[in-house]
Amino acid sequence: MHQLTITEQIKKLKDKTFSSVELTQHYLARIKKYDSELNSFISVTEDAALEQAQSADQALAAGDETPLLGIPIAHKDIFCTDGTPTTCGSKMLENFVPPYDATVVENYRRAGAVMLGKTNMDEFAMGSSNETSFFGPVRNPWAKDCVPGGSSGGSAAAVAALLTPAATATDTGGSIRQPAALCGVTGIKPTYGRVSRWGMIAFASSLDQGGIIARTAEDAALMLNTMASVDPKDSTNIPKDVPDYSASLNNRVNGMRIGVPKEYFSDGLHPGTASAVQEAIGTYEKLGAKISEISLPNTSLAVPAYYVIAPAECSANLSRFDGVRYGHRCENPKNLEDLYKRSRGEGFGEEVKRRILVGTYALSAGYYDAYYHKAQQVRRLIKNDFDAAFEGVDIVLGPTAPSPAFAFGAKGADPVAMYLEDIFTIAANLAGLPGMSIPCGLVDDKPVGLQLIGKHFDEARILNAAHCFQRETDFHSLTPKDIN
Amino acid sequence: MEPSDIQNIAHLARIDINASVAEETATSINDVLKLVDQLKSVDTEGVTPMAHPLDAIQRLRADEVSEHDVRDKFLGIAPETEDGLYLVPKVID
């Protein structure tokens, strides 16, 4: 059952080959079998899942046509779930049980999906390796001594190990695409504002965007149909109709104009990654796409600009964790200031504290212009690069991450080395563009990701390009050798 | 940034940073600032800062009640409450 795509599972549920309870039990059993080692889930909601599956079976028997009826999924533990703990990978929220559902969670519930549990992540989505999670790192199913990427490492590892057909995720600087690349799965970060951020715990509000990790572009399109919505509760959500992303998957790639940025093939790129991406470009050429080299001249400034903007926004957003209304509270506070300082000092991990401090510094009196204002200007230069490129091409294509999965601890001591993991993904967040990662090869038995970046609200086109690639290749159907 | 600067910033952010890790924290923050300093050499004369990726402006809605009273539910997840209020250490003597 777990080898089937979601589209196939829906068909089998409808023709009664198996029930939603059977499908759900099957995934729960797989989680039990594999996840004590992988640690991709923070919580597994077995009882609630089986209840939801039972209701789905009744609705299926009654001929209900709800799109994802009876399909098990997992949510990144950043999405608030009413009555189910939502930790954001932090000690700060270890015992936090949200009093409401995120819009994304509600959308999937309404579509009939069954929630298997909540997936592990870097603390407050700050990290590219899942090593900052308070609940311990996630192992990459392809190489268990290596990281799964981050921050949505739990979602990516769970999909890669076939513990769930799909999982929700979020991407502020690459947190969907980079773990999807490192775990050999398909991930899409939609245009900023396409998916509601209501109930999605905020990190950097002008960059955060929810999206999906699945095995194929076809499944990702199907899942995005439910995830994307117009939500009056999120004032940054763009009120634009959601197209049917599944409808255009098979459009011909023949004639599609694909731009390959020369800056994405710099010295830092792993040679194995470079050749896998070059081969993928060859596949597109064979499909009739018109490939051209383009330039995004400000590429090297994306990481520096991001590490002003994201920490600045995070320092403001995370001020809500004050030990008063929810979350961790220190013992025996002497006074209110002591309550704030110790609750936050104890509740946040090192990377989160580092980013709050960098952000506070960048926004402090006398430094605002030199850091924040400057970074916002550079952000525009980066967006202008894409605007110019998209005058001549339909999509931009390149590597997702500079190398395949790296070993635990390899970048632990040096925050900047870790930040450079997102060197190819961050620009899409700064410019608000949709981006995807799809598997395009293996290097030393570890997956390589191909990144596709589209114009604003052109998710359908990158999904179409990804699906056509997956019809020609079988990298997306490879599974880790220890996973049956 | 010196370890003493870290304590000032940590105070602004209301985060307790143990003196024993202040130096280590300062070093790692200086590494991040060094990365960020690359921005200084960029000519941004006349470039309008970009606050929103789609240059969208704040969307407003009519000021109508859309939520019912969930006070007890929200107070229920607080570390300490009393008589329907959040409890904190005494602020005014």
XYZ file of C-alpha atoms in Angstrom:
577
model
C 0.000 0.000 0.000
C 2.809 2.430 0.916
C 4.350 2.151 -2.568
C 1.220 3.605 -4.167
C 0.878 7.276 -5.010
C -1.887 9.249 -3.328
C -3.833 9.278 -6.590
C -3.649 5.467 -6.677
C -4.572 5.186 -2.996
C -7.666 7.325 -3.568
C -8.737 4.983 -6.363
C -8.182 1.884 -4.210
C -10.149 3.408 -1.344
C -13.025 4.117 -3.700
C -13.061 0.650 -5.256
C -12.747 -0.879 -1.755
C -9.435 -2.686 -2.377
C -8.615 -1.519 1.138
C -10.238 0.756 3.696
C -8.927 3.953 5.223
C -8.619 2.148 8.570
C -6.447 -0.514 6.917
C -4.341 2.105 5.160
C -3.954 4.125 8.360
C -3.073 1.039 10.401
C -0.519 0.122 7.764
C 1.264 3.482 8.073
C 1.030 3.456 11.877
C 2.687 0.027 11.862
C 5.452 1.346 9.595
C 5.996 4.297 11.932
C 6.341 1.841 14.842
C 8.770 -0.275 12.863
C 11.066 2.443 11.528
C 10.663 5.629 13.494
C 12.298 4.652 16.771
C 15.500 4.885 14.757
C 14.620 7.734 12.365
C 12.890 10.052 14.904
C 10.920 11.787 12.153
C 7.783 12.143 14.307
C 7.506 14.158 17.524
C 4.039 12.800 18.230
C 1.951 10.037 16.695
C -1.792 10.496 17.112
C -2.812 6.872 16.697
C -6.242 6.924 18.372
C -7.402 10.113 16.669
C -6.083 8.829 13.332
C -8.041 5.604 13.575
C -11.182 7.506 14.558
C -10.782 9.821 11.567
C -10.152 6.823 9.324
C -13.338 5.142 10.552
C -15.365 8.263 9.768
C -13.694 8.435 6.371
C -14.684 4.821 5.667
C -18.291 5.585 6.524
C -18.252 8.624 4.248
C -16.606 6.589 1.462
C -19.327 3.954 1.784
C -21.904 6.718 1.436
C -20.287 7.865 -1.827
C -18.730 11.050 -0.465
C -16.495 12.733 -3.087
C -14.310 14.813 -0.725
C -10.882 14.971 -2.446
C -8.516 13.405 0.131
C -11.060 11.288 1.966
C -9.294 8.625 4.044
C -5.731 9.541 2.997
C -3.237 9.595 5.888
C -0.911 12.589 6.132
C 1.427 14.133 8.706
C 1.775 17.746 9.764
C 5.021 19.511 10.541
C 4.941 20.330 14.238
C 4.831 24.041 13.415
C 1.144 23.927 12.422
C -1.213 24.392 15.373
C -3.495 21.432 15.966
C -6.417 21.914 18.335
C -5.988 19.535 21.268
C -2.760 17.965 19.954
C 0.621 19.213 21.249
C 2.466 21.549 18.886
C 6.076 21.997 19.946
C 7.811 23.720 17.011
C 10.764 21.509 17.982
C 11.347 23.611 21.103
C 11.516 23.127 24.845
C 9.646 26.449 24.972
C 6.538 24.726 23.607
C 7.172 21.217 24.953
C 3.779 21.188 26.697
C 1.880 23.580 24.421
C -1.522 22.346 23.293
C -3.015 24.883 20.870
C -6.589 25.993 21.413
C -7.242 26.142 17.659
C -6.312 24.605 14.302
C -4.104 26.239 11.683
C -6.006 26.994 8.463
C -3.828 24.417 6.681
C -4.794 21.765 9.248
C -8.454 22.715 8.902
C -8.227 22.570 5.085
C -6.895 18.991 5.210
C -9.408 17.956 7.846
C -12.227 19.275 5.653
C -10.778 17.456 2.653
C -11.068 14.200 4.598
C -7.358 13.554 5.274
C -6.371 11.526 8.336
C -3.641 12.972 10.578
C -1.029 10.378 11.574
C 0.959 12.743 13.775
C 3.321 15.699 13.905
C 6.777 15.679 12.362
C 10.118 16.676 13.841
C 11.848 19.885 12.807
C 14.647 22.280 13.656
C 13.676 24.428 16.628
C 11.310 27.177 15.433
C 12.310 26.165 11.872
C 15.802 27.601 12.371
C 18.290 25.171 10.916
C 19.240 23.163 7.868
C 19.992 19.805 9.474
C 17.310 19.097 12.089
C 20.079 19.065 14.684
C 18.563 22.014 16.580
C 15.372 20.126 17.506
C 14.811 19.830 21.258
C 13.422 16.369 20.495
C 16.639 15.082 18.984
C 17.888 14.948 15.411
C 16.169 13.058 12.600
C 18.196 10.455 10.723
C 18.294 10.503 6.962
C 16.669 7.229 5.782
C 19.228 7.023 2.953
C 22.277 7.322 5.204
C 21.549 7.090 8.888
C 24.780 8.784 9.935
C 23.709 11.834 7.932
C 21.261 14.678 8.484
C 17.931 14.804 6.612
C 18.300 18.549 6.040
C 16.033 21.094 7.649
C 14.085 22.609 8.964
C 11.355 20.250 7.655
C 13.673 17.248 8.093
C 11.037 15.177 9.882
C 8.514 15.643 7.074
C 11.107 14.815 4.400
C 12.485 11.760 6.224
C 8.971 10.442 6.983
C 7.971 10.675 3.306
C 11.296 9.172 2.173
C 10.854 6.207 4.524
C 7.250 5.801 3.322
C 5.859 6.415 6.810
C 3.294 8.815 5.340
C 2.302 9.497 1.717
C 2.807 13.244 2.234
C 3.571 15.747 4.952
C 3.052 19.454 5.357
C 6.161 21.599 5.731
C 7.279 25.222 5.789
C 10.034 27.081 3.992
C 11.573 30.368 5.146
C 14.968 30.023 3.450
C 14.882 26.520 1.964
C 13.268 24.451 4.717
C 11.078 22.450 2.319
C 13.373 22.215 -0.695
C 16.704 21.431 0.983
C 15.416 18.500 3.127
C 13.399 17.249 0.130
C 16.672 17.244 -1.840
C 18.675 15.503 0.888
C 15.978 12.841 1.403
C 15.202 12.202 -2.284
C 11.587 13.374 -2.217
C 9.508 16.058 -3.936
C 8.845 19.338 -2.156
C 7.128 22.548 -3.171
C 7.260 25.968 -1.550
C 4.497 28.022 -3.148
C 4.496 31.771 -3.810
C 4.556 33.912 -0.673
C 0.907 34.421 0.318
C -0.487 31.379 -1.542
C -0.879 29.232 1.596
C -2.368 30.681 4.767
C 0.027 31.331 7.635
C -2.821 31.387 10.207
C -1.835 28.992 12.981
C 1.592 28.353 11.457
C 4.022 29.411 14.179
C 5.843 32.457 12.823
C 9.604 32.665 12.303
C 10.156 35.405 9.686
C 6.787 36.654 8.545
C 7.798 38.185 5.205
C 9.497 34.926 4.150
C 7.598 32.038 5.802
C 5.474 29.938 3.494
C 3.740 26.620 4.006
C 4.045 23.889 1.413
C 4.097 20.169 0.906
C 6.504 17.256 0.747
C 5.365 14.173 -1.171
C 6.943 11.523 -3.366
C 5.888 12.865 -6.733
C 4.926 16.142 -8.368
C 1.540 14.610 -9.122
C 0.914 14.000 -5.401
C 2.312 17.428 -4.505
C -0.121 19.067 -6.952
C -3.032 17.132 -5.518
C -2.054 18.064 -1.965
C -1.504 21.718 -2.874
C -5.028 21.891 -4.307
C -6.293 21.486 -0.735
C -3.534 23.348 1.083
C -3.665 26.613 -0.879
C -6.618 28.799 -0.060
C -7.828 32.342 0.319
C -7.941 33.023 4.041
C -9.368 36.203 5.562
C -7.608 35.284 8.834
C -4.155 35.845 7.288
C -3.790 39.428 6.098
C -0.681 38.531 4.070
C -2.474 35.758 2.217
C -3.139 36.852 -1.375
C -6.832 36.714 -2.314
C -6.379 34.994 -5.654
C -8.317 31.967 -6.885
C -6.545 28.636 -6.489
C -6.202 26.859 -9.845
C -6.427 23.071 -10.215
C -2.725 22.196 -10.096
C -3.435 18.643 -11.252
C -5.067 19.796 -14.481
C -1.917 21.117 -16.165
C 0.572 18.441 -15.044
C 0.743 16.825 -18.480
C 1.134 19.979 -20.531
C 3.990 19.602 -22.982
C 7.398 20.831 -21.903
C 8.291 21.163 -25.578
C 9.159 24.821 -26.117
C 9.312 25.706 -22.411
C 12.071 28.227 -21.846
C 14.343 27.132 -19.001
C 17.026 29.421 -17.591
C 20.056 28.001 -15.816
C 21.822 30.607 -13.627
C 25.575 30.437 -14.121
C 26.072 31.602 -10.507
C 24.501 28.335 -9.258
C 27.424 26.326 -10.598
C 30.102 27.990 -8.474
C 33.160 26.385 -6.883
C 31.253 25.367 -3.754
C 29.009 22.955 -5.672
C 29.701 19.253 -5.109
C 30.874 17.767 -8.444
C 28.429 14.857 -8.122
C 25.546 17.273 -7.589
C 26.701 19.356 -10.548
C 26.759 16.391 -12.908
C 23.369 15.069 -11.761
C 21.867 18.520 -12.394
C 23.582 18.712 -15.803
C 22.064 15.353 -16.715
C 18.640 16.615 -15.662
C 19.116 19.617 -17.930
C 19.861 17.130 -20.718
C 16.574 15.357 -19.989
C 14.687 18.628 -20.390
C 16.521 19.299 -23.648
C 15.424 15.888 -24.867
C 11.840 16.813 -23.958
C 12.121 19.834 -26.223
C 12.678 22.566 -23.654
C 14.805 25.530 -24.696
C 17.709 25.785 -22.274
C 19.636 29.008 -21.887
C 22.245 30.280 -19.488
C 21.070 33.226 -17.433
C 22.679 35.423 -14.806
C 21.372 36.284 -11.350
C 24.242 38.635 -10.494
C 23.319 39.250 -6.855
C 23.149 35.539 -5.935
C 26.024 35.754 -3.444
C 24.201 38.494 -1.512
C 21.111 36.398 -0.782
C 22.516 34.646 2.293
C 23.908 37.866 3.870
C 20.630 39.761 3.247
C 18.612 36.859 4.643
C 20.692 36.721 7.830
C 19.687 40.284 8.610
C 16.024 40.103 7.587
C 15.136 36.680 9.019
C 16.762 37.250 12.444
C 15.244 40.755 12.634
C 11.761 39.385 11.982
C 12.349 36.427 14.287
C 13.446 38.679 17.152
C 10.103 40.480 16.895
C 7.973 37.352 16.366
C 9.526 35.336 19.167
C 8.998 38.131 21.693
C 5.562 36.554 22.221
C 7.191 33.723 24.176
C 7.305 35.502 27.506
C 6.464 32.792 30.029
C 3.147 34.468 30.812
C 0.448 33.315 28.397
C 1.719 29.946 27.179
C 4.931 28.012 26.867
C 7.817 27.436 29.239
C 7.960 29.380 32.494
C 10.999 29.407 34.809
C 10.752 28.341 38.451
C 10.366 30.971 41.198
C 10.787 34.203 39.212
C 12.054 37.074 41.374
C 10.235 39.710 39.362
C 8.702 40.188 35.916
C 12.023 40.837 34.192
C 13.532 37.731 35.751
C 10.468 35.790 34.603
C 10.950 36.932 30.998
C 14.704 36.463 30.895
C 14.977 33.063 32.516
C 11.882 31.622 30.821
C 13.349 32.617 27.443
C 16.928 31.711 28.379
C 15.815 28.221 29.439
C 13.141 27.671 26.799
C 15.109 28.568 23.661
C 18.026 26.569 22.255
C 21.366 28.039 21.169
C 20.560 28.670 17.489
C 17.258 30.375 18.287
C 18.938 32.589 20.878
C 21.711 33.427 18.414
C 19.210 34.546 15.790
C 17.144 36.570 18.256
C 20.327 38.325 19.414
C 21.515 39.018 15.847
C 18.063 40.372 14.981
C 17.853 42.502 18.105
C 21.287 43.927 17.327
C 20.380 44.656 13.686
C 17.248 46.501 14.782
C 18.820 48.353 17.711
C 19.276 52.125 17.769
C 22.115 53.250 15.527
C 22.342 49.993 13.543
C 18.949 49.854 11.826
C 20.039 51.690 8.651
C 23.334 49.855 8.304
C 21.744 46.432 8.610
C 17.985 46.200 8.195
C 17.419 49.039 5.739
C 20.432 47.959 3.681
C 19.310 44.317 3.629
C 15.825 45.331 2.444
C 17.430 47.289 -0.415
C 19.590 44.315 -1.399
C 16.464 42.165 -1.215
C 14.995 44.304 -3.976
C 18.129 43.897 -6.097
C 17.758 40.121 -5.771
C 14.096 40.287 -6.795
C 15.038 42.549 -9.734
C 17.487 39.863 -10.922
C 14.610 37.384 -11.144
C 12.279 39.907 -12.794
C 14.882 40.462 -15.503
C 15.505 36.724 -15.922
C 11.804 35.920 -16.210
C 11.484 38.280 -19.164
C 13.328 35.669 -21.181
C 12.541 32.350 -19.496
C 9.530 30.519 -18.037
C 11.291 28.736 -15.202
C 14.719 28.795 -13.551
C 16.491 25.527 -12.925
C 19.544 24.548 -10.871
C 20.756 22.573 -7.864
C 18.720 22.718 -4.638
C 21.550 22.191 -2.160
C 25.316 22.521 -2.666
C 25.961 18.870 -1.730
C 24.187 15.652 -0.781
C 23.388 14.917 2.897
C 26.284 15.569 5.284
C 27.203 13.771 8.513
C 25.832 14.769 11.914
C 28.024 17.380 13.547
C 29.822 18.232 10.302
C 28.685 21.859 10.422
C 27.633 22.036 14.036
C 30.281 24.386 15.409
C 30.130 26.916 12.613
C 26.765 28.639 12.105
C 27.912 30.296 8.864
C 28.838 26.941 7.250
C 25.322 25.746 8.054
C 23.775 28.955 6.673
C 25.505 28.378 3.319
C 23.504 25.144 2.928
C 20.675 27.417 1.753
C 22.762 29.389 -0.728
C 20.595 28.338 -3.723
C 17.205 28.340 -1.990
C 17.112 31.598 -0.025
C 16.733 33.904 -3.041
C 13.300 32.454 -3.894
C 12.087 33.326 -0.390
C 13.490 36.855 -0.579
C 11.751 37.346 -3.935
C 8.577 35.496 -2.818
C 8.788 33.049 -5.741
C 7.514 29.457 -5.831
C 10.234 26.801 -5.774
C 10.415 23.037 -5.910
C 12.947 20.308 -5.368
C 12.708 16.954 -7.122
C 15.111 14.013 -6.996
C 17.478 13.914 -9.984
C 20.172 11.399 -9.090
C 22.263 9.672 -6.464
C 25.801 10.456 -5.383
C 27.424 7.860 -3.100
C 23.932 6.383 -2.626
C 22.620 9.714 -1.405
C 19.951 11.717 -3.280
C 20.522 14.918 -5.218
C 17.806 17.544 -5.629
C 16.971 19.566 -8.735
C 15.476 22.967 -8.013
C 12.809 24.586 -10.179
C 11.835 28.201 -9.527
C 8.790 29.784 -11.148
C 7.241 33.193 -11.544
C 4.895 34.473 -8.845
C 1.773 32.260 -8.694
C 3.116 30.011 -11.455
C 3.164 26.875 -9.272
C 1.253 25.037 -11.992
C 4.119 25.440 -14.443
C 6.887 24.171 -12.155
C 4.661 21.250 -11.112
C 4.070 20.555 -14.792
C 7.821 20.651 -15.524
C 8.528 18.435 -12.502
C 5.856 15.905 -13.475
C 7.162 15.645 -17.042
C 10.671 15.023 -15.656
C 9.278 12.299 -13.394
C 7.570 10.625 -16.353
C 10.981 10.362 -18.027
C 13.037 9.344 -14.978
C 12.607 7.067 -11.967
C 14.646 8.862 -9.295
C 11.429 9.727 -7.432
C 10.498 6.065 -7.073
C 13.833 4.946 -5.605
C 13.693 4.072 -1.921
C 16.427 3.860 0.716
C 17.994 0.402 0.849
C 17.013 -0.399 4.460
C 13.404 0.596 3.896
C 11.036 -1.988 2.480
C 30.891 42.663 19.371
C 32.396 42.101 22.841
C 30.971 39.760 25.503
C 29.772 42.895 27.342
C 27.842 44.006 24.233
C 26.187 40.583 24.218
C 24.801 41.213 27.676
C 23.335 44.543 26.537
C 21.687 42.980 23.499
C 20.515 40.022 25.593
C 18.893 42.496 27.976
C 17.084 44.196 25.066
C 15.881 40.763 23.904
C 15.023 39.758 27.511
C 17.063 36.580 27.287
C 19.228 35.339 30.105
C 22.685 34.539 28.724
C 24.937 32.777 31.187
C 28.237 34.668 31.692
C 30.137 31.430 31.046
C 28.878 31.268 27.440
C 28.936 35.021 26.692
C 32.320 34.830 24.983
C 31.356 31.851 22.843
C 28.077 33.564 21.928
C 29.946 36.763 20.996
C 32.315 34.801 18.746
C 29.531 33.059 16.850
C 27.546 36.281 16.493
C 30.644 38.031 15.180
C 30.960 35.271 12.559
C 27.376 35.967 11.463
C 28.012 39.726 11.394
C 31.107 39.161 9.259
C 28.933 37.279 6.757
C 26.363 40.055 6.821
C 28.994 42.768 6.391
C 29.285 41.789 2.722
C 26.199 43.947 2.243
C 28.180 47.087 3.072
C 30.052 47.052 -0.232
C 26.868 46.961 -2.342
C 25.796 50.179 -4.048
C 22.138 50.604 -3.073
C 21.866 54.319 -3.769
C 18.248 55.118 -4.634
C 17.005 51.515 -4.245
C 13.620 51.346 -2.515
C 13.740 48.892 0.400
C 11.536 45.858 -0.141
C 9.340 44.883 2.787
C 6.991 42.518 0.997
C 7.886 40.132 -1.835
C 4.853 41.172 -3.860
C 4.905 44.791 -2.688
C 1.442 44.164 -1.291
C -0.063 46.514 1.228
C -1.910 45.646 4.393
C -5.308 44.192 3.631
C -8.041 45.603 5.844
C -11.394 44.145 6.776
C -14.555 45.534 8.306
C -14.390 45.808 12.083
C -16.905 43.099 12.845
C -16.973 40.488 15.580
C -15.972 37.198 13.983
C -14.758 35.166 16.964
C -16.788 33.943 19.874
C -15.448 34.157 23.438
C -12.605 31.662 23.917
C -11.152 33.251 27.055
C -11.258 30.102 29.187
C -9.672 28.034 26.450
C -6.789 30.499 26.109
C -6.334 30.921 29.856
C -6.318 27.150 30.167
C -2.911 26.891 28.487
C -1.221 29.609 30.581
C 1.396 28.627 33.168
C -0.425 30.450 35.975
C -3.803 32.204 36.180
C -6.119 33.535 38.871
C -9.718 34.777 38.646
C -9.623 34.756 34.860
C -6.363 36.746 34.696
C -2.762 35.883 33.830
C -0.627 35.761 36.958
C 2.864 37.331 37.014
C 5.197 38.326 39.885
C 4.221 41.539 41.636
C 5.122 44.543 39.449
C 4.100 47.485 41.680
C 4.547 47.507 45.451
